[in-house]
Amino acid sequence: MVPTTCRCWVEVSRLQLAGNYHAVSAAVGPDIEVMPVVKADAYRHGAVEVSRTLAGEGARWLAVSNVEEGVVLRQAGITAHIFVMGDFLPFERPALIDYELTPAIHSLAQLADYDRMAAALGRPLEYHLSIDTGMSRLGTRDEPAALAQSVLDCNAARLQGLMTHFASAANFESPQTAGQIARFETIRDALQAAGLSPRYCHLSSSIPVAYGMRNAWGNMVRPGHAIYGYVSPARGEAPTALIQVRPALNWKARILEVKDLPAGAQVGYGAMHTCDRATRMAVIAVGYADGMMHRLSNKGKVIAAGKLVPILGAVSMDLTSIDITDCPQLAIGDAVTLLGCEGAVTLDAQTIAKAAGTISYSVLCGIGQRVKRIYV
Ligand SMILES: *Cc1c(COP(=O)(O)O)cnc(C)c1O
């Protein structure tokens, strides 16, 4: 299905999302719960459609960053367990409860509050306790004995999970991950000694799953990037990746104008590019407002007629100019690929990130609201 009414759009493959989810599930095996991360609008793949697809493939848990993201999924009819990873503020409490979202609790003060909420409600509320094992972001840094006591002190809040998050999972030269795992295990053992055995222990995002770090899997994993088809390259002596995943998204834009420029013509804001030959240029319907990063000015490439061609001059808010001298067959209305593949030529988020000096996550999450989404 080729959309005829879009200027700029992404095509998301449900089949590829499902394939990536099953690749992760197969790697960890049947005893480990896979909780796909669909925060940030599923890394811009569309949280509702992605959640429907993954729930249809068997995902029983989905992870979001905040309450509002969870509410959107509930309102769309998603009935899977929804885990809120990124903390919540007092004004978000009613929705957290009304929409039956399960929170990570990041401090003992917050745990006491949550317990009072549950008591006021008159029914138990479940939570996962989030431990800062060394990343120094969210999570409690309290000592194991204090943690165990606070969990035991709760009357209505029920400990369902214990979690942490790694700071340097991709860096196999760093001892940080091993230290974080050891700290997590110390706390898990202390809770166990106090008679507390949470149903789920989870530490791992995509990278520890992909590189087979089994001692970091617990009995639940939280892959995001891998579900969308990416495993970041590792630093140091990483084992070969366990899983084969492929990007599930192609991003395209149409040609708005084609023009022939003489050698010496200056292109775009600031005349950042001067043509060194007679150049056929196309103006395409994407700009930095859509997520085509300004930093790709004069640097990035797109795929036009199956070839990588350069971006000419500055990326504007709504428009980008490209060199199509070598693909003269292209005409107004034809589509070019900004991210994805055409035949054997691919341009993925990692390649684009390298050109822009950023990370692949940011390339995906940067795809703008204005870009239509089509599911294929
Ligand atoms: C985003 C996030 C994940 C998923 O990370 P990926 O690298 O995309 O797999 C897992 N856990 C937490 C706490 C996160 O914030």
mmCIF file of N, CA, C and O and ligand atoms in Angstrom, residues 37 39 43 85 137 163 165 204-207 222-226 361, ligand 1:
data_model
loop_
_atom_site.group_PDB
_atom_site.id
_atom_site.type_symbol
_atom_site.label_atom_id
_atom_site.label_comp_id
_atom_site.label_asym_id
_atom_site.label_seq_id
_atom_site.Cartn_x
_atom_site.Cartn_y
_atom_site.Cartn_z
ATOM 1 N N VAL A 37 9.198 -2.190 26.058
ATOM 2 C CA VAL A 37 9.126 -0.786 26.462
ATOM 3 C C VAL A 37 8.511 0.016 25.317
ATOM 4 O O VAL A 37 9.046 0.027 24.199
ATOM 5 N N LYS A 39 7.519 3.330 25.773
ATOM 6 C CA LYS A 39 7.551 4.747 26.161
ATOM 7 C C LYS A 39 7.836 5.625 24.946
ATOM 8 O O LYS A 39 8.267 5.135 23.900
ATOM 9 N N TYR A 43 9.020 4.774 20.882
ATOM 10 C CA TYR A 43 10.184 5.292 20.144
ATOM 11 C C TYR A 43 9.707 5.823 18.785
ATOM 12 O O TYR A 43 10.351 5.675 17.755
ATOM 13 N N MET A 85 7.626 3.421 34.541
ATOM 14 C CA MET A 85 9.018 3.381 35.011
ATOM 15 C C MET A 85 9.508 4.715 35.554
ATOM 16 O O MET A 85 10.380 4.752 36.413
ATOM 17 N N ARG A 137 20.472 7.790 39.024
ATOM 18 C CA ARG A 137 19.341 8.470 38.389
ATOM 19 C C ARG A 137 18.158 8.196 39.315
ATOM 20 O O ARG A 137 18.239 8.475 40.497
ATOM 21 N N MET A 163 13.559 -3.833 40.847
ATOM 22 C CA MET A 163 14.196 -3.489 39.575
ATOM 23 C C MET A 163 15.387 -2.571 39.776
ATOM 24 O O MET A 163 15.509 -1.874 40.785
ATOM 25 N N HIS A 165 18.431 -0.373 36.890
ATOM 26 C CA HIS A 165 18.735 -0.031 35.495
ATOM 27 C C HIS A 165 20.239 0.216 35.397
ATOM 28 O O HIS A 165 20.839 0.798 36.297
ATOM 29 N N SER A 204 17.347 -5.685 33.095
ATOM 30 C CA SER A 204 17.944 -5.572 31.771
ATOM 31 C C SER A 204 17.073 -4.894 30.730
ATOM 32 O O SER A 204 15.912 -5.246 30.550
ATOM 33 N N SER A 205 17.678 -3.939 30.021
ATOM 34 C CA SER A 205 17.091 -3.384 28.810
ATOM 35 C C SER A 205 17.613 -4.222 27.630
ATOM 36 O O SER A 205 18.067 -5.341 27.818
ATOM 37 N N SER A 206 17.594 -3.679 26.443
ATOM 38 C CA SER A 206 17.944 -4.477 25.250
ATOM 39 C C SER A 206 19.355 -5.058 25.292
ATOM 40 O O SER A 206 19.572 -6.214 24.929
ATOM 41 N N ILE A 207 20.318 -4.235 25.682
ATOM 42 C CA ILE A 207 21.712 -4.639 25.491
ATOM 43 C C ILE A 207 22.094 -5.884 26.288
ATOM 44 O O ILE A 207 22.664 -6.832 25.722
ATOM 45 N N ARG A 222 13.318 -5.849 30.058
ATOM 46 C CA ARG A 222 12.617 -4.651 29.579
ATOM 47 C C ARG A 222 13.250 -4.157 28.273
ATOM 48 O O ARG A 222 13.892 -3.110 28.245
ATOM 49 N N PRO A 223 13.080 -4.858 27.179
ATOM 50 C CA PRO A 223 13.690 -4.402 25.928
ATOM 51 C C PRO A 223 12.862 -3.309 25.254
ATOM 52 O O PRO A 223 11.641 -3.405 25.170
ATOM 53 N N GLY A 224 13.551 -2.275 24.807
ATOM 54 C CA GLY A 224 12.911 -1.253 23.991
ATOM 55 C C GLY A 224 13.521 -1.268 22.604
ATOM 56 O O GLY A 224 12.948 -1.778 21.639
ATOM 57 N N HIS A 225 14.738 -0.758 22.515
ATOM 58 C CA HIS A 225 15.430 -0.618 21.229
ATOM 59 C C HIS A 225 15.398 -1.897 20.386
ATOM 60 O O HIS A 225 15.205 -1.836 19.173
ATOM 61 N N ALA A 226 15.598 -3.049 21.024
ATOM 62 C CA ALA A 226 15.631 -4.309 20.266
ATOM 63 C C ALA A 226 14.274 -4.615 19.625
ATOM 64 O O ALA A 226 14.213 -5.186 18.533
ATOM 65 N N TYR A 361 18.803 6.246 19.392
ATOM 66 C CA TYR A 361 17.540 6.440 20.129
ATOM 67 C C TYR A 361 16.962 7.819 19.836
ATOM 68 O O TYR A 361 15.760 7.998 19.649
HETATM 69 C C1 LIG B 1 14.129 3.026 28.211
HETATM 70 C C2 LIG B 1 14.318 2.036 29.263
HETATM 71 C C3 LIG B 1 14.453 0.680 28.936
HETATM 72 C C4 LIG B 1 14.591 0.199 27.511
HETATM 73 O O1 LIG B 1 15.887 0.470 27.045
HETATM 74 P P1 LIG B 1 16.405 -0.036 25.615
HETATM 75 O O2 LIG B 1 17.836 0.288 25.612
HETATM 76 O O3 LIG B 1 15.644 0.769 24.613
HETATM 77 O O4 LIG B 1 16.103 -1.471 25.522
HETATM 78 C C5 LIG B 1 14.489 -0.228 29.981
HETATM 79 N N1 LIG B 1 14.426 0.180 31.263
HETATM 80 C C6 LIG B 1 14.322 1.477 31.611
HETATM 81 C C7 LIG B 1 14.259 1.855 33.046
HETATM 82 C C8 LIG B 1 14.277 2.456 30.621
HETATM 83 O O5 LIG B 1 14.183 3.744 30.970
#
